[in-house]
């Protein structure tokens, strides 16, 4: 295992995140002769899609599916490439000078990077319904993570709620693993079909079309699916019941686990803190970094690849990682031999083709993104939707001011679970666009770092620069 | 809530609030707590409400626990080790310990 002390003081390329984008980028660069370090905070490589690909206890390949096992080749390739791959390594800071603050096993270092590729991927979109902070309410992604990494499968009374491909994938994986799902509450608004339908021909040509239909069929044959437009998790110390309504009335189901999911959004914290410009993407309802054709950001030398650049899926993430790596290699070593980007761009285009359909179809309804009343918007500081709305009506113009009034976004998650909600709530109240309202301005450290870790920093010139700013 | 599939790593014993919990190699602290049926791992600083791991991917921070005396660690990112001492956290009192 690589310790903080083993790291060099600089690398030509630092890749942050070891999902498909990061693994593909690091492999390509290292093989072109660029000194490359990849940091990932998880115990193993793979990112979200290929989580625990080198260690999963789920050996029956049918359970997780062949798309999962595709990740093994990427992991092998990265290992053989000569890139330094460090797991359990949390990057807590990145600045415009490309100084990378990383913490490994309780010890911190600040490393200089010639170029940086941020490949920190996506996270699940906040799903603020009444009761979503109760123990027993988790995300679909969380259930998938423990299935892949620890071989834990949901049992007893489990209900899934929400929309998007990942929900159906986890449902199928759970059933194949012998788990049980009592019901799926489908929150996809029917009218989404109107906007999605025009993109159906493209989607029909994409590899996701047949796979998606097969998944739906597999799950629907075994789990009752209800269309709903309101969901509430109910219980005092933990969730006991899920209450849901649709045009047909209100129903309740007893539950031990309620798994929520309404799509994934870019994980913007590190790029935002490094000063990368982001814009609102109205189709995907999230902020995305502004990038050039090589995934270079507004900050020179820093690229953002993978789903962090806007959601396009795992295969696209790897292709984006390769394109960003080729640009990095060309900048660092103009004479190095790199693959032809044209072929990669064509593959990427094919991957991205069906995306518009999926995005429009699965666009979460307003009520599930912009809650009302006592529903918690900021989980850390327990700030309600009503508080945010009232404060916006009183004249608070944006999320950064909102922090000062309500402390929302100031807890340990640093706005990851409330940022989009707060932006959209303010925008709705002030009749402004999310772009006008903006997002939290983030500053390093983007992950909490202890005083002991800071104290462990070896002090050199570069490192002093990083801390005094 | 969760059951373990047949294939699992070698057993690893940790303690949670002083009680022995049987985990397996490859578990994170949060996964071990879930597998043991432990319902919550902390209470919130503001209202003292119970919280349990929510995202298991490092973004929500609801899995914060004290690990071997160090407070506010993300249980979903830390692999279990034999003899590890995990303590649930009560609100603000222990934050930043
Ligand atoms: C919970 C979850 C489960 C998913 N499961 C699937 C699936 O089964 N199938 C599918 O097609 N798509 C899935 N997705 C969608 C996902 O976005 C994929 O398209 C794909 O994993 C994206 O690849 P990536 O390389 O961009 O990033 P990711 O695979 O997300 O990898 C990013 C990596 O960066 C690391 N990281 C983040 N921040 C830091 C930091 N500060 N310091 C160090 N490391 C950091 C993370 O630990 C992670 O390993 C999932 C998404 C989520 C959120
Ligand atoms: S469970 Fe969300 S950060 Fe650990």
Coordinates of C-alpha atoms and ligand atoms in Angstrom, one line a residue:
Chain A
X1 CA 0.0 0.0 0.0
X2 CA 1.2 3.5 -0.9
X3 CA 1.5 5.8 2.1
X4 CA 1.4 9.6 2.0
X5 CA 5.2 9.6 2.7
X6 CA 5.9 7.5 -0.4
X7 CA 4.4 10.0 -2.8
X8 CA 6.7 12.1 -5.0
X9 CA 6.5 15.9 -4.5
X10 CA 5.2 16.2 -8.1
X11 CA 3.6 14.2 -10.9
X12 CA 3.2 15.3 -14.5
X13 CA -0.4 14.2 -14.3
X14 CA -2.7 13.7 -11.3
X15 CA -6.0 11.9 -11.9
X16 CA -8.6 12.3 -9.2
X17 CA -11.1 9.4 -9.1
X18 CA -10.7 5.8 -10.1
X19 CA -13.9 5.1 -11.9
X20 CA -14.0 4.3 -15.7
X21 CA -13.0 7.9 -16.6
X22 CA -10.0 8.0 -14.2
X23 CA -8.8 4.5 -14.9
X24 CA -8.9 5.0 -18.7
X25 CA -7.2 8.4 -18.4
X26 CA -4.4 7.2 -16.1
X27 CA -3.7 4.1 -18.2
X28 CA -3.5 6.0 -21.4
X29 CA -1.2 8.7 -20.0
X30 CA 1.1 6.3 -18.1
X31 CA 1.5 4.2 -21.2
X32 CA 2.5 7.3 -23.2
X33 CA 5.3 7.8 -20.7
X34 CA 3.7 10.5 -18.5
X35 CA 4.4 10.2 -14.8
X36 CA 0.8 9.6 -13.5
X37 CA -0.7 9.3 -10.0
X38 CA -4.4 8.4 -9.5
X39 CA -6.1 9.0 -6.2
X40 CA -9.4 7.5 -5.2
X41 CA -10.9 7.6 -1.7
X42 CA -12.5 4.2 -2.0
X43 CA -10.8 1.1 -0.7
X44 CA -10.6 -0.3 -4.3
X45 CA -10.8 1.0 -7.9
X46 CA -13.8 0.9 -10.1
X47 CA -15.8 4.0 -9.2
X48 CA -19.5 3.6 -8.9
X49 CA -20.3 1.5 -11.9
X50 CA -17.5 -1.0 -11.3
X51 CA -17.4 -0.7 -7.6
X52 CA -15.2 -3.4 -5.9
X53 CA -14.5 -4.9 -9.3
X54 CA -11.3 -6.5 -8.0
X55 CA -12.7 -7.7 -4.8
X56 CA -16.5 -8.3 -5.0
X57 CA -17.7 -11.4 -3.2
X58 CA -20.5 -11.7 -5.8
X59 CA -19.0 -14.3 -8.0
X60 CA -22.1 -15.4 -9.9
X61 CA -21.6 -13.1 -13.0
X62 CA -25.3 -13.1 -13.8
X63 CA -26.2 -11.2 -10.6
X64 CA -24.4 -7.9 -11.4
X65 CA -24.5 -8.5 -15.2
X66 CA -21.9 -8.4 -18.0
X67 CA -21.8 -4.6 -18.1
X68 CA -20.3 -4.7 -14.6
X69 CA -17.7 -7.3 -15.4
X70 CA -16.5 -5.1 -18.4
X71 CA -14.8 -3.0 -15.7
X72 CA -12.3 -5.8 -14.9
X73 CA -10.4 -5.1 -18.2
X74 CA -10.1 -1.4 -17.3
X75 CA -8.8 -2.1 -13.9
X76 CA -6.3 -4.6 -15.2
X77 CA -5.2 -2.2 -17.9
X78 CA -4.7 0.6 -15.3
X79 CA -2.7 -1.7 -13.1
X80 CA -0.4 -2.8 -15.9
X81 CA 0.1 0.7 -17.3
X82 CA 2.6 1.9 -14.7
X83 CA 0.4 4.6 -13.3
X84 CA 0.6 4.9 -9.5
X85 CA -2.8 4.0 -8.2
X86 CA -3.6 4.9 -4.7
X87 CA -6.8 3.9 -3.0
X88 CA -8.0 5.2 0.4
X89 CA -6.7 8.5 -0.8
X90 CA -9.1 11.5 -0.3
X91 CA -8.3 14.6 -2.3
X92 CA -9.4 17.5 -0.1
X93 CA -8.0 20.4 -2.0
X94 CA -7.2 21.5 -5.5
X95 CA -6.4 25.0 -6.7
X96 CA -5.6 27.0 -9.8
X97 CA -1.9 26.3 -9.4
X98 CA -2.7 22.6 -9.6
X99 CA -1.6 21.9 -6.0
X100 CA -3.4 18.7 -4.9
X101 CA -4.1 18.2 -1.2
X102 CA -4.5 14.5 -0.5
X103 CA -4.9 12.5 2.7
X104 CA -4.0 8.8 3.0
X105 CA -4.4 6.8 6.2
X106 CA -4.6 9.9 8.3
X107 CA -1.5 11.6 6.8
X108 CA -1.8 14.5 4.4
X109 CA 0.4 15.7 1.5
X110 CA 0.3 18.5 -1.0
X111 CA 1.5 17.4 -4.4
X112 CA 2.3 19.5 -7.5
X113 CA 0.6 18.4 -10.7
X114 CA 1.6 19.4 -14.3
X115 CA -2.0 18.6 -15.4
X116 CA -5.0 17.5 -13.5
X117 CA -7.9 15.4 -14.6
X118 CA -10.9 15.5 -12.2
X119 CA -12.8 12.2 -12.6
X120 CA -14.8 12.3 -9.5
X121 CA -18.0 11.2 -11.2
X122 CA -21.5 11.6 -10.1
X123 CA -23.7 11.3 -7.0
X124 CA -27.4 10.5 -6.7
X125 CA -29.6 13.6 -7.0
X126 CA -31.1 14.7 -3.7
X127 CA -34.5 13.3 -3.2
X128 CA -36.1 15.5 -0.5
X129 CA -39.4 13.9 0.5
X130 CA -41.0 14.0 4.0
X131 CA -39.0 11.6 6.2
X132 CA -36.0 11.1 4.0
X133 CA -33.6 11.5 6.9
X134 CA -35.1 8.6 8.9
X135 CA -32.9 5.5 9.4
X136 CA -34.1 2.8 7.0
X137 CA -34.4 5.4 4.2
X138 CA -31.4 5.0 1.9
X139 CA -30.5 5.5 -1.7
X140 CA -30.8 2.9 -4.4
X141 CA -27.1 3.5 -5.1
X142 CA -26.3 2.7 -1.4
X143 CA -28.0 -0.7 -1.7
X144 CA -26.2 -1.3 -4.9
X145 CA -22.9 -0.4 -3.4
X146 CA -23.2 -2.9 -0.5
X147 CA -24.3 -5.5 -3.0
X148 CA -21.3 -5.1 -5.2
X149 CA -18.7 -4.5 -2.5
X150 CA -19.9 -6.6 0.4
X151 CA -22.5 -9.0 -1.0
X152 CA -25.3 -7.6 1.1
X153 CA -28.7 -8.0 -0.4
X154 CA -31.9 -6.3 0.7
X155 CA -34.4 -8.6 2.4
X156 CA -37.6 -8.3 4.4
X157 CA -39.9 -5.4 3.6
X158 CA -38.2 -3.3 0.9
X159 CA -39.7 -0.6 -1.3
X160 CA -37.9 1.2 -4.1
X161 CA -39.1 4.7 -5.2
X162 CA -38.2 7.1 -7.9
X163 CA -37.1 7.0 -11.5
X164 CA -34.1 6.3 -13.8
X165 CA -32.1 3.4 -15.1
X166 CA -30.2 2.7 -12.0
X167 CA -33.4 2.0 -10.0
X168 CA -34.4 -0.7 -12.5
X169 CA -30.8 -2.1 -12.6
X170 CA -30.6 -2.5 -8.8
X171 CA -34.0 -4.0 -8.7
X172 CA -32.9 -6.7 -11.3
X173 CA -29.6 -7.3 -9.5
X174 CA -31.4 -7.7 -6.2
X175 CA -33.9 -10.2 -7.6
X176 CA -31.1 -12.2 -9.3
X177 CA -29.2 -12.3 -6.0
X178 CA -32.2 -13.8 -4.2
X179 CA -33.4 -10.6 -2.6
X180 CA -37.0 -9.5 -2.3
X181 CA -38.7 -6.2 -3.3
X182 CA -42.2 -5.5 -2.2
X183 CA -43.0 -2.7 -4.6
X184 CA -41.6 -0.1 -6.9
X185 CA -43.1 3.4 -6.7
X186 CA -42.5 4.9 -10.1
X187 CA -42.3 8.7 -9.9
X188 CA -41.6 9.3 -13.6
X189 CA -44.1 12.0 -14.7
X190 CA -46.2 10.6 -17.6
X191 CA -46.0 13.9 -19.5
X192 CA -42.2 13.4 -19.8
X193 CA -43.0 11.2 -22.7
X194 CA -44.0 14.2 -24.7
X195 CA -40.5 15.7 -24.6
X196 CA -38.7 12.3 -24.7
X197 CA -40.6 10.9 -27.7
X198 CA -38.8 13.0 -30.3
X199 CA -35.5 11.5 -29.1
X200 CA -36.8 7.9 -29.3
X201 CA -35.3 7.1 -32.8
X202 CA -31.8 8.0 -31.5
X203 CA -32.3 6.0 -28.4
X204 CA -33.6 3.0 -30.4
X205 CA -30.2 2.9 -32.1
X206 CA -28.2 3.1 -28.8
X207 CA -26.9 0.1 -27.0
X208 CA -29.1 1.1 -24.0
X209 CA -32.4 0.5 -25.7
X210 CA -32.6 -3.2 -25.8
X211 CA -30.9 -3.5 -22.4
X212 CA -33.3 -1.1 -20.8
X213 CA -36.4 -2.8 -22.2
X214 CA -35.1 -6.2 -21.0
X215 CA -34.5 -4.8 -17.5
X216 CA -38.0 -3.4 -17.3
X217 CA -39.5 -6.7 -18.3
X218 CA -37.4 -8.7 -15.9
X219 CA -38.4 -6.5 -12.9
X220 CA -42.0 -5.9 -13.8
X221 CA -42.6 -9.6 -14.1
X222 CA -41.8 -10.0 -10.4
X223 CA -42.5 -6.7 -8.6
X224 CA -45.7 -4.7 -8.5
X225 CA -45.1 -1.2 -9.8
X226 CA -47.3 1.8 -8.8
X227 CA -47.2 5.2 -10.5
X228 CA -47.1 7.8 -7.8
X229 CA -46.9 11.6 -7.5
X230 CA -46.3 11.9 -3.7
X231 CA -44.2 9.8 -1.3
X232 CA -43.7 10.1 2.4
X233 CA -41.5 8.1 4.8
X234 CA -43.2 7.7 8.1
X235 CA -41.9 6.6 11.5
X236 CA -40.5 8.1 14.7
X237 CA -37.1 6.5 15.3
X238 CA -36.8 4.8 11.9
X239 CA -39.0 4.4 8.9
X240 CA -42.0 2.1 9.5
X241 CA -44.3 2.9 6.6
X242 CA -44.2 4.5 3.2
X243 CA -47.3 6.5 2.3
X244 CA -47.8 7.2 -1.4
X245 CA -50.5 8.8 -3.5
X246 CA -51.5 9.0 -7.1
X247 CA -54.7 10.0 -8.9
X248 CA -56.3 6.8 -7.5
X249 CA -55.9 7.8 -3.9
X250 CA -53.5 7.3 -1.0
X251 CA -52.0 4.0 0.2
X252 CA -49.5 2.8 2.8
X253 CA -47.1 0.0 3.0
X254 CA -45.1 -1.2 6.0
X255 CA -41.3 -1.1 5.3
X256 CA -38.0 -1.8 6.8
X257 CA -36.1 -0.2 4.0
X258 CA -37.2 2.5 1.6
X259 CA -34.7 3.0 -1.2
X260 CA -34.9 6.3 -3.1
X261 CA -33.4 7.3 -6.5
X262 CA -34.1 10.0 -9.1
X263 CA -31.0 9.9 -11.3
X264 CA -27.5 11.0 -10.9
X265 CA -25.8 14.4 -11.2
X266 CA -22.2 15.5 -11.5
X267 CA -20.2 15.6 -8.3
X268 CA -19.1 19.3 -8.6
X269 CA -17.5 20.0 -5.3
X270 CA -13.8 19.6 -6.2
X271 CA -14.1 21.4 -9.6
X272 CA -16.1 24.2 -8.0
X273 CA -13.5 24.7 -5.3
X274 CA -10.7 24.8 -7.9
X275 CA -12.5 27.7 -9.6
X276 CA -13.9 25.8 -12.6
X277 CA -16.8 27.7 -14.2
X278 CA -20.1 25.7 -14.2
X279 CA -23.4 26.4 -16.0
X280 CA -26.9 25.1 -15.4
X281 CA -28.0 22.2 -17.7
X282 CA -31.7 22.4 -18.0
X283 CA -32.1 19.0 -19.6
X284 CA -30.2 17.2 -16.8
X285 CA -31.4 19.7 -14.1
X286 CA -27.9 20.2 -12.6
X287 CA -24.8 22.3 -12.9
X288 CA -22.1 21.0 -15.2
X289 CA -18.6 22.4 -15.8
X290 CA -18.0 24.5 -19.0
X291 CA -15.6 22.4 -21.0
X292 CA -13.8 22.4 -24.4
X293 CA -13.7 19.5 -26.9
X294 CA -10.9 17.9 -24.9
X295 CA -12.8 18.3 -21.6
X296 CA -10.4 21.1 -20.6
X297 CA -12.1 23.4 -18.0
X298 CA -12.0 27.2 -17.5
X299 CA -8.9 26.7 -15.3
X300 CA -5.8 26.0 -17.4
X301 CA -4.4 22.5 -17.0
X302 CA -7.5 21.2 -15.2
X303 CA -9.8 18.9 -17.2
X304 CA -13.0 17.3 -16.0
X305 CA -13.8 13.9 -17.5
X306 CA -16.5 11.2 -16.9
X307 CA -19.9 11.8 -15.5
X308 CA -18.5 14.8 -13.6
X309 CA -18.6 16.5 -17.0
X310 CA -22.4 15.8 -17.4
X311 CA -24.1 12.5 -17.1
X312 CA -23.4 10.1 -20.0
X313 CA -22.8 6.7 -18.4
X314 CA -19.8 4.5 -17.7
X315 CA -18.7 3.6 -21.2
X316 CA -18.8 7.3 -22.2
X317 CA -16.9 8.1 -19.0
X318 CA -14.0 6.0 -20.1
X319 CA -13.9 7.5 -23.6
X320 CA -14.0 11.0 -22.1
X321 CA -11.1 10.0 -19.8
X322 CA -9.1 8.9 -22.8
X323 CA -9.7 12.2 -24.7
X324 CA -8.8 14.3 -21.7
X325 CA -5.6 12.1 -21.2
X326 CA -4.6 12.5 -24.8
X327 CA -4.8 16.3 -24.4
X328 CA -2.7 16.1 -21.3
X329 CA -0.1 14.0 -22.9
X330 CA 0.1 16.3 -25.9
X331 CA 0.6 19.3 -23.6
X332 CA 3.2 17.6 -21.5
X333 CA 5.1 15.5 -24.1
X334 CA 4.4 16.7 -27.6
X335 CA 6.5 13.9 -29.1
X336 CA 4.7 11.0 -27.3
X337 CA 2.7 8.5 -29.3
X338 CA -1.0 8.7 -28.4
X339 CA -4.0 6.9 -30.0
X340 CA -6.1 8.7 -32.6
X341 CA -8.8 10.8 -31.0
X342 CA -11.1 10.6 -34.0
X343 CA -12.0 6.9 -33.4
X344 CA -12.5 7.6 -29.7
X345 CA -14.8 10.6 -30.4
X346 CA -16.9 8.5 -32.7
X347 CA -17.4 5.9 -30.0
X348 CA -18.2 8.6 -27.5
X349 CA -20.8 10.1 -29.9
X350 CA -22.5 6.7 -30.2
X351 CA -22.6 6.3 -26.5
X352 CA -24.1 9.7 -26.0
X353 CA -26.7 9.3 -28.6
X354 CA -29.5 7.9 -26.5
X355 CA -28.9 10.2 -23.6
X356 CA -31.4 12.9 -24.6
X357 CA -34.2 10.4 -24.5
X358 CA -33.2 9.0 -21.1
X359 CA -32.7 12.5 -19.7
X360 CA -36.1 13.8 -20.8
X361 CA -37.9 10.7 -19.9
X362 CA -36.5 10.5 -16.4
X363 CA -36.5 14.2 -15.6
X364 CA -37.8 14.3 -12.0
X365 CA -41.1 16.1 -11.3
X366 CA -40.9 19.6 -9.7
X367 CA -42.5 18.4 -6.5
X368 CA -39.7 15.8 -5.9
X369 CA -37.0 18.4 -6.4
X370 CA -38.5 21.5 -4.9
X371 CA -40.2 20.4 -1.7
X372 CA -42.6 22.4 0.5
X373 CA -43.3 22.9 4.2
X374 CA -41.5 20.9 6.8
X375 CA -39.6 18.6 4.4
X376 CA -35.9 18.9 5.1
X377 CA -33.9 20.4 2.4
X378 CA -30.5 20.5 4.2
X379 CA -30.0 17.2 6.0
X380 CA -26.9 18.3 7.9
X381 CA -28.3 21.4 9.5
X382 CA -31.9 20.3 9.4
X383 CA -33.2 23.3 7.4
X384 CA -36.7 22.9 6.0
X385 CA -37.9 23.8 2.5
X386 CA -40.3 26.3 4.1
X387 CA -37.4 28.1 5.8
X388 CA -35.5 28.3 2.5
X389 CA -38.6 29.5 0.6
X390 CA -39.4 32.2 3.2
X391 CA -35.9 33.4 3.4
X392 CA -35.8 33.7 -0.4
X393 CA -39.1 35.6 -0.4
X394 CA -37.6 38.0 2.2
X395 CA -35.0 38.9 -0.4
X396 CA -32.2 36.4 0.0
X397 CA -30.8 36.1 -3.6
X398 CA -28.6 33.1 -3.6
X399 CA -27.3 30.0 -1.9
X400 CA -24.2 31.7 -0.4
X401 CA -26.4 34.3 1.3
X402 CA -28.7 31.5 2.4
X403 CA -25.8 29.9 4.2
X404 CA -25.4 33.0 6.3
X405 CA -29.1 33.1 7.2
X406 CA -29.9 29.4 7.7
X407 CA -26.5 27.6 7.8
X408 CA -27.7 25.3 5.0
X409 CA -24.8 23.9 3.1
X410 CA -22.5 24.5 6.0
X411 CA -22.6 21.0 7.6
X412 CA -20.2 18.2 6.9
X413 CA -21.6 17.3 3.4
X414 CA -20.8 20.8 2.2
X415 CA -24.0 21.1 0.2
X416 CA -23.7 17.8 -1.7
X417 CA -27.2 16.8 -0.5
X418 CA -28.9 20.2 -0.5
X419 CA -27.1 22.4 -3.1
X420 CA -29.4 21.7 -6.1
X421 CA -32.5 21.8 -3.9
X422 CA -31.6 25.2 -2.4
X423 CA -30.7 26.7 -5.8
X424 CA -34.0 25.5 -7.3
X425 CA -36.1 26.6 -4.4
X426 CA -34.6 30.1 -4.5
X427 CA -35.0 30.2 -8.3
X428 CA -38.7 29.2 -8.0
X429 CA -39.4 31.7 -5.2
X430 CA -37.6 34.5 -7.0
X431 CA -38.8 33.6 -10.5
X432 CA -35.2 33.5 -11.6
X433 CA -33.2 30.8 -13.5
X434 CA -30.9 28.5 -11.6
X435 CA -28.0 30.1 -13.5
X436 CA -29.0 33.5 -12.2
X437 CA -29.3 32.1 -8.6
X438 CA -26.0 30.2 -8.9
X439 CA -24.6 27.4 -6.6
X440 CA -22.7 27.4 -3.3
X441 CA -19.2 28.8 -3.7
X442 CA -17.0 26.1 -2.3
X443 CA -13.6 26.4 -0.8
X444 CA -11.1 23.8 0.2
X445 CA -11.0 21.6 2.1
X446 CA -13.8 19.9 0.1
X447 CA -13.6 16.9 2.4
X448 CA -13.1 17.3 6.1
X449 CA -9.5 17.0 7.2
X450 CA -8.5 16.7 10.8
X451 CA -6.0 19.0 12.6
X452 CA -3.8 16.0 13.1
X453 CA -3.8 15.4 9.3
X454 CA -2.9 19.1 8.6
X455 CA -0.2 18.9 11.2
X456 CA 1.3 15.9 9.4
X457 CA 2.0 18.0 6.3
X458 CA 5.7 18.1 5.6
X459 CA 6.3 21.8 5.1
X460 CA 8.0 22.8 1.9
X461 CA 7.7 25.9 -0.2
X462 CA 5.0 24.5 -2.4
X463 CA 3.1 23.2 0.5
X464 CA 3.2 26.4 2.4
X465 CA 1.8 28.2 -0.6
X466 CA -1.2 25.8 -0.6
X467 CA -2.1 26.4 3.0
X468 CA -1.5 30.2 3.2
X469 CA -3.8 31.8 0.7
Chain B
X1 CA -32.7 -5.1 6.4
X2 CA -29.8 -6.8 4.6
X3 CA -28.6 -10.4 4.4
X4 CA -25.2 -11.6 3.3
X5 CA -24.8 -13.8 0.2
X6 CA -23.1 -17.1 0.8
X7 CA -19.7 -15.9 -0.4
X8 CA -18.0 -13.6 2.0
X9 CA -14.5 -12.7 3.2
X10 CA -12.8 -14.1 6.4
X11 CA -14.5 -13.0 9.7
X12 CA -13.2 -9.9 11.4
X13 CA -14.3 -8.9 14.9
X14 CA -14.9 -5.3 15.7
X15 CA -16.6 -3.6 18.7
X16 CA -19.5 -1.2 18.4
X17 CA -20.1 0.8 21.6
X18 CA -18.3 -2.0 23.4
X19 CA -20.2 -4.9 22.0
X20 CA -18.6 -7.4 19.6
X21 CA -19.9 -7.3 16.1
X22 CA -18.8 -9.9 13.5
X23 CA -17.8 -8.3 10.3
X24 CA -16.0 -9.7 7.3
X25 CA -13.0 -8.7 5.3
X26 CA -14.1 -6.3 2.6
X27 CA -16.7 -4.6 4.8
X28 CA -16.6 -1.0 5.5
X29 CA -17.6 0.2 8.9
X30 CA -21.0 1.3 7.6
X31 CA -21.6 -2.0 5.8
X32 CA -20.7 -4.0 8.9
X33 CA -23.2 -1.9 11.0
X34 CA -25.9 -2.5 8.4
X35 CA -25.2 -6.2 8.2
X36 CA -25.4 -6.4 12.0
X37 CA -28.8 -4.8 11.9
X38 CA -27.6 -1.7 13.8
X39 CA -30.2 0.9 13.3
X40 CA -28.4 4.2 13.6
X41 CA -24.9 5.4 13.9
X42 CA -25.3 9.0 15.1
X43 CA -27.7 11.6 16.3
X44 CA -27.8 15.1 14.7
X45 CA -26.2 18.1 16.3
X46 CA -29.3 20.3 15.7
X47 CA -32.3 18.2 17.0
X48 CA -30.7 15.0 18.2
X49 CA -32.5 12.9 15.5
X50 CA -31.1 9.5 14.8
X51 CA -29.3 9.0 11.5
X52 CA -28.0 5.9 9.6
X53 CA -25.9 5.6 6.5
X54 CA -27.8 7.1 3.6
X55 CA -25.6 7.1 0.4
X56 CA -22.8 4.7 1.2
X57 CA -20.6 6.6 -1.3
X58 CA -19.1 9.3 0.8
X59 CA -21.4 12.2 0.0
X60 CA -24.0 12.5 2.8
X61 CA -21.9 12.2 5.9
X62 CA -24.8 10.5 7.8
X63 CA -22.5 7.6 8.5
X64 CA -20.2 9.6 10.8
X65 CA -18.9 7.5 13.7
X66 CA -15.9 7.5 16.1
X67 CA -13.3 5.0 14.9
X68 CA -10.5 4.1 17.4
X69 CA -11.0 7.4 19.2
X70 CA -11.1 9.7 16.2
X71 CA -14.5 11.3 15.8
X72 CA -16.6 12.1 12.7
X73 CA -15.1 9.5 10.4
X74 CA -17.0 8.5 7.3
X75 CA -17.9 4.9 8.1
X76 CA -18.8 4.1 4.5
X77 CA -15.2 4.8 3.4
X78 CA -13.3 3.0 6.1
X79 CA -12.5 -0.8 5.8
X80 CA -12.9 -2.8 9.1
X81 CA -9.8 -4.0 10.8
X82 CA -9.6 -6.7 13.5
X83 CA -10.2 -5.2 16.9
X84 CA -11.4 -1.8 15.6
X85 CA -13.4 0.2 18.1
X86 CA -16.4 1.9 16.6
X87 CA -18.6 4.2 18.7
X88 CA -21.8 5.8 17.6
X89 CA -21.8 9.6 17.9
X90 CA -24.1 11.8 19.8
X91 CA -24.7 15.1 18.1
X92 CA -22.4 18.0 18.5
X93 CA -20.8 16.9 21.7
X94 CA -18.3 14.8 19.8
X95 CA -17.9 16.6 16.6
X96 CA -14.3 17.4 15.8
X97 CA -13.0 15.3 18.6
Ligands
LIG1 C1 -24.1 5.1 -6.4 C2 -24.0 5.1 -7.8 C3 -24.1 3.8 -8.5 C4 -24.0 3.7 -9.9 N1 -24.1 2.5 -10.4 C5 -24.1 2.4 -11.8 C6 -24.2 1.1 -12.4 O1 -24.3 0.1 -11.8 N2 -24.2 1.1 -13.8 C7 -24.1 2.2 -14.5 O2 -24.1 2.2 -15.8 N3 -23.9 3.4 -14.0 C8 -23.9 3.6 -12.6 N4 -23.8 4.8 -12.0 C9 -23.6 6.0 -12.8 C10 -22.2 6.4 -12.8 O3 -22.1 7.8 -12.9 C11 -21.4 5.8 -14.0 O4 -21.8 6.3 -15.2 C12 -19.9 5.8 -13.9 O5 -19.5 5.2 -12.7 C13 -19.3 7.1 -14.0 O6 -17.9 7.0 -14.1 P1 -16.8 8.1 -13.7 O7 -15.5 7.5 -14.0 O8 -17.2 9.4 -14.3 O9 -17.0 8.3 -12.1 P2 -17.2 7.3 -10.9 O10 -17.4 5.9 -11.4 O11 -18.3 7.9 -10.1 O12 -15.9 7.3 -10.1 C14 -15.5 8.5 -9.4 C15 -14.5 8.1 -8.3 O13 -14.0 9.3 -7.8 C16 -13.8 9.1 -6.4 N5 -13.8 10.4 -5.7 C17 -14.8 11.3 -5.7 N6 -14.3 12.4 -5.0 C18 -13.1 12.1 -4.6 C19 -12.1 12.8 -3.8 N7 -12.4 14.1 -3.4 N8 -10.9 12.3 -3.6 C20 -10.7 11.0 -4.0 N9 -11.5 10.3 -4.8 C21 -12.7 10.8 -5.0 C22 -15.0 8.2 -6.0 O14 -14.6 7.5 -4.8 C23 -15.2 7.3 -7.2 O15 -14.5 6.1 -7.0 C24 -23.9 4.9 -10.6 C25 -23.8 6.1 -10.0 C26 -23.9 6.2 -8.6 C27 -23.8 7.6 -8.0
LIG2 S1 -23.2 6.9 4.1 FE1 -23.2 8.8 3.0 S2 -21.2 9.5 3.4 FE2 -21.2 7.5 4.3

